[in-house]
Amino acid sequence: MSLRSTAIDSVHRALGATMTDFAGWDMPLRYGSEREEHNAVRTRAGLFDLSHMGEITVTGPGAGELLDHALVGFVSALAVNKARYTMICAPDGGILDDLIVYRTGETEFLVVANASNAQLVLDELTARAEGFDAAVRDDRDAYALIAIQGPEATAILAPLTDADLPGLKYYTSLPATVAGRPALLARTGYTGEDGFELFVAPGDAAELWAALSAAGSSAGLIPCGLSCRDTLRLEAGMPLYGHELTTSLTPFDAGLGRVVRFDKTTNGGDFVGRAALEKAAAEAVTSPPQVLVGLVSAGRRVPRAEMRVVSATDGSVIGAITSGAPSPTLGKPIAMAYVDADHAVPGTTVAVDVRGTHEPVEVVALPFYKRAR
């Protein structure tokens, strides 16, 4: 089966990108140095092609009620132009995907799913729409998605748009013109930095990428691939589906119970997975599950996903790594891991089993990195 290409695939290849298969898409992994791309986003700005993400539009008088039923969040309470991080769960409470939902109109919402789960989310929303006055539309081919992230993002974007960027708060969006082309402009991101995501027609993507590149050249903007995106989100303590989030975990297991809204006033307060999630919420209080923590190593060996976390005293298994990488910002190997609650206190020394050697690591609170506001 051939890989899908984004609308600016030729641009990536002209820039010499190393390409990789990601969820069935041929995506840029890096253009040069992963560390340089990472540091550019932390100190200047980086430009990303995120067109592999899955856009699903939900419309109709009952769109909000449908999403309240289908997702764990209180989506109908969103004001127009606001966005919310939420999840779609199975009836047993397991996480099917984490999502961002944008309210783009009184009766219209844009649901953005992870590339690997986009078809699953589309199918689930379509099935769960039965009985609601709402329509679910697959808009994956209607959008290209470009992100500009970093402390210089606002200054680079401002001359290209008519949007009030200072007035565009975090997790808000609005229709705008960018470089003369219509876009849904959102102040969201997955790097721990300030920045914007631009949903545009695929036919406009190459011109928009070129305009942003030109506008940011003097500010040090460079193209960035998926590799540095992973280290950026890891430093920021942001979960990745398939690593920190899986169908075997509920939002409460993942320490994200705050996204579950039991106080919904629509549909009689009911939603898919409610009973199981109420039980999970109660159990999280009486019998805490494993806790997602950060780990920092003083050595050079990098903890990687699925490696075991063990007690530093007796070597017993107390958890497992979910994500790990060298941190360009901290200059040390870091990881996220689920560990037993009695080993989750920041400052605790535990160890990671790296091919039979127990490498000492320190438990730290997440995130590893937080930008100055």
CSV table of C-alpha atoms in Angstrom, one decimal:
chain,number,residue,atom,x,y,z
A,1,MET,CA,0.0,0.0,0.0
A,2,SER,CA,1.5,3.3,-1.1
A,3,LEU,CA,2.0,6.1,1.4
A,4,ARG,CA,-0.1,9.3,1.4
A,5,SER,CA,1.7,12.5,0.6
A,6,THR,CA,0.9,16.0,1.9
A,7,ALA,CA,0.2,18.9,-0.4
A,8,ILE,CA,3.8,20.2,0.1
A,9,ASP,CA,5.6,16.9,-0.4
A,10,SER,CA,7.7,18.4,-3.2
A,11,VAL,CA,8.7,21.3,-0.9
A,12,HIS,CA,10.1,18.8,1.7
A,13,ARG,CA,12.0,16.9,-0.9
A,14,ALA,CA,13.5,20.1,-2.4
A,15,LEU,CA,14.7,21.0,1.1
A,16,GLY,CA,16.4,17.6,1.4
A,17,ALA,CA,14.2,16.3,4.1
A,18,THR,CA,14.7,12.7,5.4
A,19,MET,CA,11.2,11.2,4.9
A,20,THR,CA,9.5,8.5,7.0
A,21,ASP,CA,6.3,6.5,7.1
A,22,PHE,CA,4.1,7.9,9.9
A,23,ALA,CA,0.6,6.4,10.2
A,24,GLY,CA,0.5,5.8,6.4
A,25,TRP,CA,1.8,9.2,5.5
A,26,ASP,CA,5.2,10.1,3.9
A,27,MET,CA,6.3,12.7,6.4
A,28,PRO,CA,9.5,14.8,6.9
A,29,LEU,CA,11.5,13.3,9.9
A,30,ARG,CA,14.2,15.9,9.8
A,31,TYR,CA,15.7,18.4,7.3
A,32,GLY,CA,19.2,18.4,8.8
A,33,SER,CA,20.2,18.4,12.5
A,34,GLU,CA,17.4,17.3,14.9
A,35,ARG,CA,19.1,19.3,17.7
A,36,GLU,CA,19.2,22.4,15.5
A,37,GLU,CA,15.5,22.1,14.7
A,38,HIS,CA,14.6,21.5,18.3
A,39,ASN,CA,16.7,24.5,19.5
A,40,ALA,CA,15.2,26.7,16.8
A,41,VAL,CA,11.7,26.2,18.2
A,42,ARG,CA,12.9,26.8,21.7
A,43,THR,CA,14.8,30.0,20.9
A,44,ARG,CA,13.4,31.3,17.6
A,45,ALA,CA,10.8,29.5,15.5
A,46,GLY,CA,10.2,26.4,13.5
A,47,LEU,CA,7.8,25.6,10.6
A,48,PHE,CA,6.0,22.2,10.6
A,49,ASP,CA,3.8,20.4,8.1
A,50,LEU,CA,1.1,18.6,10.1
A,51,SER,CA,-1.2,17.7,7.2
A,52,HIS,CA,-1.3,14.1,8.4
A,53,MET,CA,-3.6,15.0,11.2
A,54,GLY,CA,-7.3,14.0,10.8
A,55,GLU,CA,-9.9,16.8,10.4
A,56,ILE,CA,-13.6,15.8,11.0
A,57,THR,CA,-16.4,18.4,10.8
A,58,VAL,CA,-19.5,18.0,12.8
A,59,THR,CA,-22.5,20.2,11.8
A,60,GLY,CA,-26.1,20.7,12.6
A,61,PRO,CA,-28.5,21.9,15.3
A,62,GLY,CA,-27.5,18.9,17.4
A,63,ALA,CA,-23.8,19.0,16.8
A,64,GLY,CA,-22.9,20.1,20.3
A,65,GLU,CA,-25.2,17.5,21.9
A,66,LEU,CA,-23.7,14.7,19.7
A,67,LEU,CA,-20.1,15.6,20.8
A,68,ASP,CA,-21.2,15.8,24.4
A,69,HIS,CA,-22.5,12.2,24.0
A,70,ALA,CA,-19.5,11.0,22.0
A,71,LEU,CA,-16.6,12.6,23.9
A,72,VAL,CA,-15.7,13.0,27.5
A,73,GLY,CA,-15.7,16.8,27.4
A,74,PHE,CA,-18.5,19.3,27.8
A,75,VAL,CA,-18.1,20.5,24.2
A,76,SER,CA,-21.4,22.2,23.7
A,77,ALA,CA,-20.4,24.7,26.4
A,78,LEU,CA,-17.6,26.0,24.2
A,79,ALA,CA,-18.0,29.5,22.9
A,80,VAL,CA,-17.6,30.1,19.2
A,81,ASN,CA,-13.9,30.4,18.2
A,82,LYS,CA,-12.8,28.5,21.4
A,83,ALA,CA,-11.0,25.2,21.4
A,84,ARG,CA,-10.7,22.4,23.9
A,85,TYR,CA,-8.5,19.4,24.5
A,86,THR,CA,-10.6,16.3,25.1
A,87,MET,CA,-10.8,12.5,24.5
A,88,ILE,CA,-13.0,9.9,22.9
A,89,CYS,CA,-13.3,6.8,25.0
A,90,ALA,CA,-14.6,3.3,24.6
A,91,PRO,CA,-17.6,2.1,26.7
A,92,ASP,CA,-15.1,0.5,29.1
A,93,GLY,CA,-13.4,3.9,29.6
A,94,GLY,CA,-10.3,3.1,27.5
A,95,ILE,CA,-8.8,6.0,25.6
A,96,LEU,CA,-9.4,5.7,21.8
A,97,ASP,CA,-7.8,9.0,21.0
A,98,ASP,CA,-7.0,12.4,22.4
A,99,LEU,CA,-8.4,15.3,20.4
A,100,ILE,CA,-8.7,19.0,20.0
A,101,VAL,CA,-12.2,20.3,19.2
A,102,TYR,CA,-12.6,23.8,17.7
A,103,ARG,CA,-16.0,25.5,17.8
A,104,THR,CA,-16.1,27.2,14.4
A,105,GLY,CA,-19.7,28.3,14.5
A,106,GLU,CA,-23.0,28.1,16.4
A,107,THR,CA,-23.7,24.7,14.8
A,108,GLU,CA,-20.3,23.7,13.6
A,109,PHE,CA,-17.2,22.0,15.2
A,110,LEU,CA,-13.9,20.9,13.8
A,111,VAL,CA,-12.5,17.8,15.5
A,112,VAL,CA,-8.8,17.1,15.0
A,113,ALA,CA,-7.7,13.5,15.6
A,114,ASN,CA,-4.2,11.9,15.6
A,115,ALA,CA,-3.2,10.6,12.2
A,116,SER,CA,-3.0,7.0,13.4
A,117,ASN,CA,-6.6,7.1,14.8
A,118,ALA,CA,-8.3,9.4,12.4
A,119,GLN,CA,-10.4,6.7,10.7
A,120,LEU,CA,-11.3,5.1,14.0
A,121,VAL,CA,-12.5,8.5,15.4
A,122,LEU,CA,-14.5,9.2,12.2
A,123,ASP,CA,-16.1,5.8,12.4
A,124,GLU,CA,-16.9,6.2,16.1
A,125,LEU,CA,-18.4,9.7,15.7
A,126,THR,CA,-20.5,8.5,12.7
A,127,ALA,CA,-21.9,5.5,14.7
A,128,ARG,CA,-22.5,7.7,17.8
A,129,ALA,CA,-24.4,10.3,15.7
A,130,GLU,CA,-27.4,8.1,15.3
A,131,GLY,CA,-30.4,9.8,16.8
A,132,PHE,CA,-28.8,13.3,16.8
A,133,ASP,CA,-29.7,16.1,14.5
A,134,ALA,CA,-26.1,16.4,13.3
A,135,ALA,CA,-23.9,15.3,10.4
A,136,VAL,CA,-20.3,14.0,10.6
A,137,ARG,CA,-18.1,14.8,7.6
A,138,ASP,CA,-14.6,13.5,6.7
A,139,ASP,CA,-12.6,16.6,5.9
A,140,ARG,CA,-9.1,15.1,5.9
A,141,ASP,CA,-8.7,15.9,2.2
A,142,ALA,CA,-10.1,19.4,2.6
A,143,TYR,CA,-7.2,20.7,4.7
A,144,ALA,CA,-3.5,21.1,4.8
A,145,LEU,CA,-2.2,22.0,8.3
A,146,ILE,CA,0.9,24.1,8.8
A,147,ALA,CA,2.2,25.2,12.2
A,148,ILE,CA,4.7,27.9,13.2
A,149,GLN,CA,6.0,27.4,16.8
A,150,GLY,CA,8.5,29.4,18.9
A,151,PRO,CA,9.0,32.7,20.7
A,152,GLU,CA,9.3,34.5,17.3
A,153,ALA,CA,6.1,33.0,15.9
A,154,THR,CA,3.9,36.1,16.5
A,155,ALA,CA,6.4,38.6,15.1
A,156,ILE,CA,6.9,36.4,12.0
A,157,LEU,CA,3.2,35.9,11.4
A,158,ALA,CA,1.9,39.4,12.2
A,159,PRO,CA,2.9,41.1,8.9
A,160,LEU,CA,1.2,38.3,6.9
A,161,THR,CA,-2.3,38.4,8.4
A,162,ASP,CA,-5.2,40.6,9.2
A,163,ALA,CA,-5.9,38.7,12.4
A,164,ASP,CA,-5.5,40.4,15.9
A,165,LEU,CA,-2.7,38.1,17.1
A,166,PRO,CA,-2.3,39.8,20.5
A,167,GLY,CA,-6.1,39.3,21.1
A,168,LEU,CA,-6.0,35.6,20.0
A,169,LYS,CA,-5.6,33.8,23.3
A,170,TYR,CA,-4.3,30.3,23.8
A,171,TYR,CA,-6.7,27.6,22.6
A,172,THR,CA,-8.8,30.0,20.5
A,173,SER,CA,-9.2,30.2,16.8
A,174,LEU,CA,-10.7,32.4,14.1
A,175,PRO,CA,-11.1,32.7,10.4
A,176,ALA,CA,-8.4,34.9,8.9
A,177,THR,CA,-6.4,35.8,5.8
A,178,VAL,CA,-2.8,34.7,5.9
A,179,ALA,CA,-0.5,35.7,3.1
A,180,GLY,CA,-3.6,36.6,1.1
A,181,ARG,CA,-5.2,33.1,1.6
A,182,PRO,CA,-8.1,32.1,3.8
A,183,ALA,CA,-7.2,30.1,6.8
A,184,LEU,CA,-8.5,28.9,10.1
A,185,LEU,CA,-5.9,30.3,12.4
A,186,ALA,CA,-5.6,28.6,15.8
A,187,ARG,CA,-3.3,29.4,18.8
A,188,THR,CA,-2.6,25.9,19.7
A,189,GLY,CA,0.5,23.6,19.5
A,190,TYR,CA,2.4,20.6,20.7
A,191,THR,CA,5.8,21.9,21.5
A,192,GLY,CA,5.5,23.8,24.8
A,193,GLU,CA,6.1,27.0,22.9
A,194,ASP,CA,3.8,29.8,21.8
A,195,GLY,CA,2.6,29.4,18.2
A,196,PHE,CA,-0.1,29.0,15.7
A,197,GLU,CA,-1.6,26.3,13.5
A,198,LEU,CA,-3.1,27.2,10.1
A,199,PHE,CA,-5.8,25.1,8.5
A,200,VAL,CA,-5.8,25.9,4.8
A,201,ALA,CA,-6.9,24.5,1.5
A,202,PRO,CA,-4.3,22.0,0.2
A,203,GLY,CA,-3.8,24.1,-3.0
A,204,ASP,CA,-2.7,27.1,-0.9
A,205,ALA,CA,-0.3,25.2,1.3
A,206,ALA,CA,2.9,25.6,-0.8
A,207,GLU,CA,2.4,29.3,-1.2
A,208,LEU,CA,1.7,29.8,2.5
A,209,TRP,CA,4.8,27.7,3.5
A,210,ALA,CA,6.9,29.9,1.1
A,211,ALA,CA,5.5,33.1,2.5
A,212,LEU,CA,6.1,32.1,6.1
A,213,SER,CA,9.6,30.9,5.3
A,214,ALA,CA,10.5,34.2,3.6
A,215,ALA,CA,8.9,36.3,6.5
A,216,GLY,CA,10.9,34.3,9.1
A,217,SER,CA,14.2,34.0,7.4
A,218,SER,CA,15.8,37.0,9.2
A,219,ALA,CA,14.4,35.8,12.5
A,220,GLY,CA,16.0,32.3,12.2
A,221,LEU,CA,12.8,30.3,11.3
A,222,ILE,CA,13.7,26.9,9.9
A,223,PRO,CA,11.7,23.9,8.7
A,224,CYS,CA,11.3,21.2,11.3
A,225,GLY,CA,10.4,17.5,11.2
A,226,LEU,CA,8.6,15.0,13.3
A,227,SER,CA,11.8,14.0,15.2
A,228,CYS,CA,12.2,17.3,16.9
A,229,ARG,CA,8.5,17.6,17.4
A,230,ASP,CA,8.7,14.4,19.6
A,231,THR,CA,11.6,15.8,21.7
A,232,LEU,CA,9.8,19.1,22.1
A,233,ARG,CA,6.5,17.6,23.3
A,234,LEU,CA,8.5,15.2,25.6
A,235,GLU,CA,10.2,18.1,27.3
A,236,ALA,CA,6.8,19.8,27.7
A,237,GLY,CA,5.4,16.7,29.2
A,238,MET,CA,2.7,16.3,26.6
A,239,PRO,CA,1.3,12.8,26.1
A,240,LEU,CA,1.6,10.9,22.8
A,241,TYR,CA,-1.1,8.4,21.8
A,242,GLY,CA,0.2,4.9,21.7
A,243,HIS,CA,2.8,5.8,24.4
A,244,GLU,CA,1.3,7.7,27.3
A,245,LEU,CA,-2.3,7.1,26.2
A,246,THR,CA,-3.7,3.7,25.1
A,247,THR,CA,-7.0,1.8,25.1
A,248,SER,CA,-5.8,0.0,28.2
A,249,LEU,CA,-5.8,3.3,30.1
A,250,THR,CA,-8.6,5.6,31.2
A,251,PRO,CA,-8.1,9.4,31.4
A,252,PHE,CA,-7.8,8.9,35.2
A,253,ASP,CA,-5.1,6.3,34.8
A,254,ALA,CA,-3.2,8.8,32.7
A,255,GLY,CA,-3.6,11.6,35.2
A,256,LEU,CA,-5.9,13.5,32.9
A,257,GLY,CA,-9.2,13.0,34.7
A,258,ARG,CA,-9.7,16.8,34.5
A,259,VAL,CA,-10.8,16.4,30.9
A,260,VAL,CA,-13.8,14.2,31.9
A,261,ARG,CA,-16.8,16.3,32.6
A,262,PHE,CA,-19.4,14.6,34.7
A,263,ASP,CA,-21.3,17.9,35.0
A,264,LYS,CA,-22.7,18.0,31.5
A,265,THR,CA,-26.2,19.2,31.2
A,266,THR,CA,-27.0,17.7,27.8
A,267,ASN,CA,-28.3,14.2,27.1
A,268,GLY,CA,-29.3,13.8,30.7
A,269,GLY,CA,-25.6,14.0,31.6
A,270,ASP,CA,-24.9,10.7,29.9
A,271,PHE,CA,-22.0,10.0,27.5
A,272,VAL,CA,-20.2,7.0,26.1
A,273,GLY,CA,-18.1,5.5,28.9
A,274,ARG,CA,-19.6,7.4,31.7
A,275,ALA,CA,-20.3,4.5,34.1
A,276,ALA,CA,-16.8,3.0,33.6
A,277,LEU,CA,-15.2,6.4,34.1
A,278,GLU,CA,-17.1,7.1,37.3
A,279,LYS,CA,-15.8,3.8,38.6
A,280,ALA,CA,-12.3,4.7,37.5
A,281,ALA,CA,-12.5,8.1,39.1
A,282,ALA,CA,-13.6,6.5,42.4
A,283,GLU,CA,-10.8,3.9,42.3
A,284,ALA,CA,-8.2,6.6,41.5
A,285,VAL,CA,-9.1,8.1,44.9
A,286,THR,CA,-9.2,5.0,47.0
A,287,SER,CA,-6.5,3.0,45.2
A,288,PRO,CA,-4.2,5.3,43.2
A,289,PRO,CA,-3.1,3.7,39.9
A,290,GLN,CA,0.4,4.0,38.6
A,291,VAL,CA,1.4,7.6,38.2
A,292,LEU,CA,2.9,9.2,35.1
A,293,VAL,CA,6.2,10.9,36.1
A,294,GLY,CA,9.3,12.4,34.6
A,295,LEU,CA,12.7,10.7,34.9
A,296,VAL,CA,16.0,12.4,34.4
A,297,SER,CA,19.3,10.5,34.0
A,298,ALA,CA,22.7,11.8,35.1
A,299,GLY,CA,24.3,9.3,32.7
A,300,ARG,CA,24.4,9.1,28.9
A,301,ARG,CA,22.3,6.0,28.4
A,302,VAL,CA,18.8,6.9,27.2
A,303,PRO,CA,15.7,5.3,28.6
A,304,ARG,CA,13.5,4.1,25.8
A,305,ALA,CA,9.8,3.1,25.5
A,306,GLU,CA,8.9,-0.2,27.1
A,307,MET,CA,12.1,-0.4,29.2
A,308,ARG,CA,11.3,-1.5,32.8
A,309,VAL,CA,11.6,0.9,35.7
A,310,VAL,CA,12.9,-0.8,38.9
A,311,SER,CA,13.4,0.0,42.5
A,312,ALA,CA,16.8,1.3,43.3
A,313,THR,CA,16.9,-0.7,46.5
A,314,ASP,CA,15.8,-4.2,45.5
A,315,GLY,CA,15.5,-4.2,41.7
A,316,SER,CA,11.8,-5.1,41.7
A,317,VAL,CA,9.8,-3.9,38.7
A,318,ILE,CA,7.8,-0.8,39.6
A,319,GLY,CA,6.8,0.6,36.2
A,320,ALA,CA,7.7,1.1,32.5
A,321,ILE,CA,9.0,3.8,30.3
A,322,THR,CA,6.5,5.2,27.8
A,323,SER,CA,8.7,7.8,26.0
A,324,GLY,CA,12.4,8.7,26.3
A,325,ALA,CA,15.0,10.7,24.4
A,326,PRO,CA,18.1,12.9,24.9
A,327,SER,CA,16.8,16.4,25.9
A,328,PRO,CA,18.5,19.1,23.9
A,329,THR,CA,17.3,21.8,26.4
A,330,LEU,CA,18.3,20.0,29.6
A,331,GLY,CA,21.4,18.3,28.1
A,332,LYS,CA,20.5,15.0,29.7
A,333,PRO,CA,18.4,11.9,28.8
A,334,ILE,CA,14.8,12.2,30.0
A,335,ALA,CA,11.8,9.9,29.9
A,336,MET,CA,8.2,9.7,30.9
A,337,ALA,CA,7.1,6.5,32.7
A,338,TYR,CA,4.2,5.0,34.7
A,339,VAL,CA,5.4,4.0,38.1
A,340,ASP,CA,3.9,2.7,41.3
A,341,ALA,CA,2.5,5.6,43.4
A,342,ASP,CA,4.9,5.0,46.3
A,343,HIS,CA,7.8,5.6,44.0
A,344,ALA,CA,6.3,8.7,42.2
A,345,VAL,CA,7.4,11.4,44.7
A,346,PRO,CA,9.8,13.9,43.0
A,347,GLY,CA,13.3,13.5,44.2
A,348,THR,CA,13.0,9.7,44.5
A,349,THR,CA,15.8,7.7,42.9
A,350,VAL,CA,14.8,4.7,40.9
A,351,ALA,CA,16.5,2.9,38.1
A,352,VAL,CA,15.8,1.9,34.4
A,353,ASP,CA,16.8,-1.5,33.2
A,354,VAL,CA,18.8,-0.7,30.1
A,355,ARG,CA,19.7,-4.0,28.6
A,356,GLY,CA,20.4,-5.6,31.9
A,357,THR,CA,22.1,-2.7,33.6
A,358,HIS,CA,20.2,-0.7,36.2
A,359,GLU,CA,20.8,3.0,35.3
A,360,PRO,CA,19.9,5.4,38.2
A,361,VAL,CA,17.4,8.1,37.4
A,362,GLU,CA,15.6,10.8,39.4
A,363,VAL,CA,11.8,11.2,39.5
A,364,VAL,CA,10.8,14.7,38.7
A,365,ALA,CA,7.5,16.5,38.3
A,366,LEU,CA,6.2,17.1,34.7
A,367,PRO,CA,6.8,19.0,32.6
A,368,PHE,CA,10.6,19.0,32.2
A,369,TYR,CA,10.4,22.4,30.5
A,370,LYS,CA,8.0,25.3,30.8
A,371,ARG,CA,8.4,28.4,28.8
A,372,ALA,CA,8.5,31.8,30.4
A,373,ARG,CA,5.1,33.5,30.0
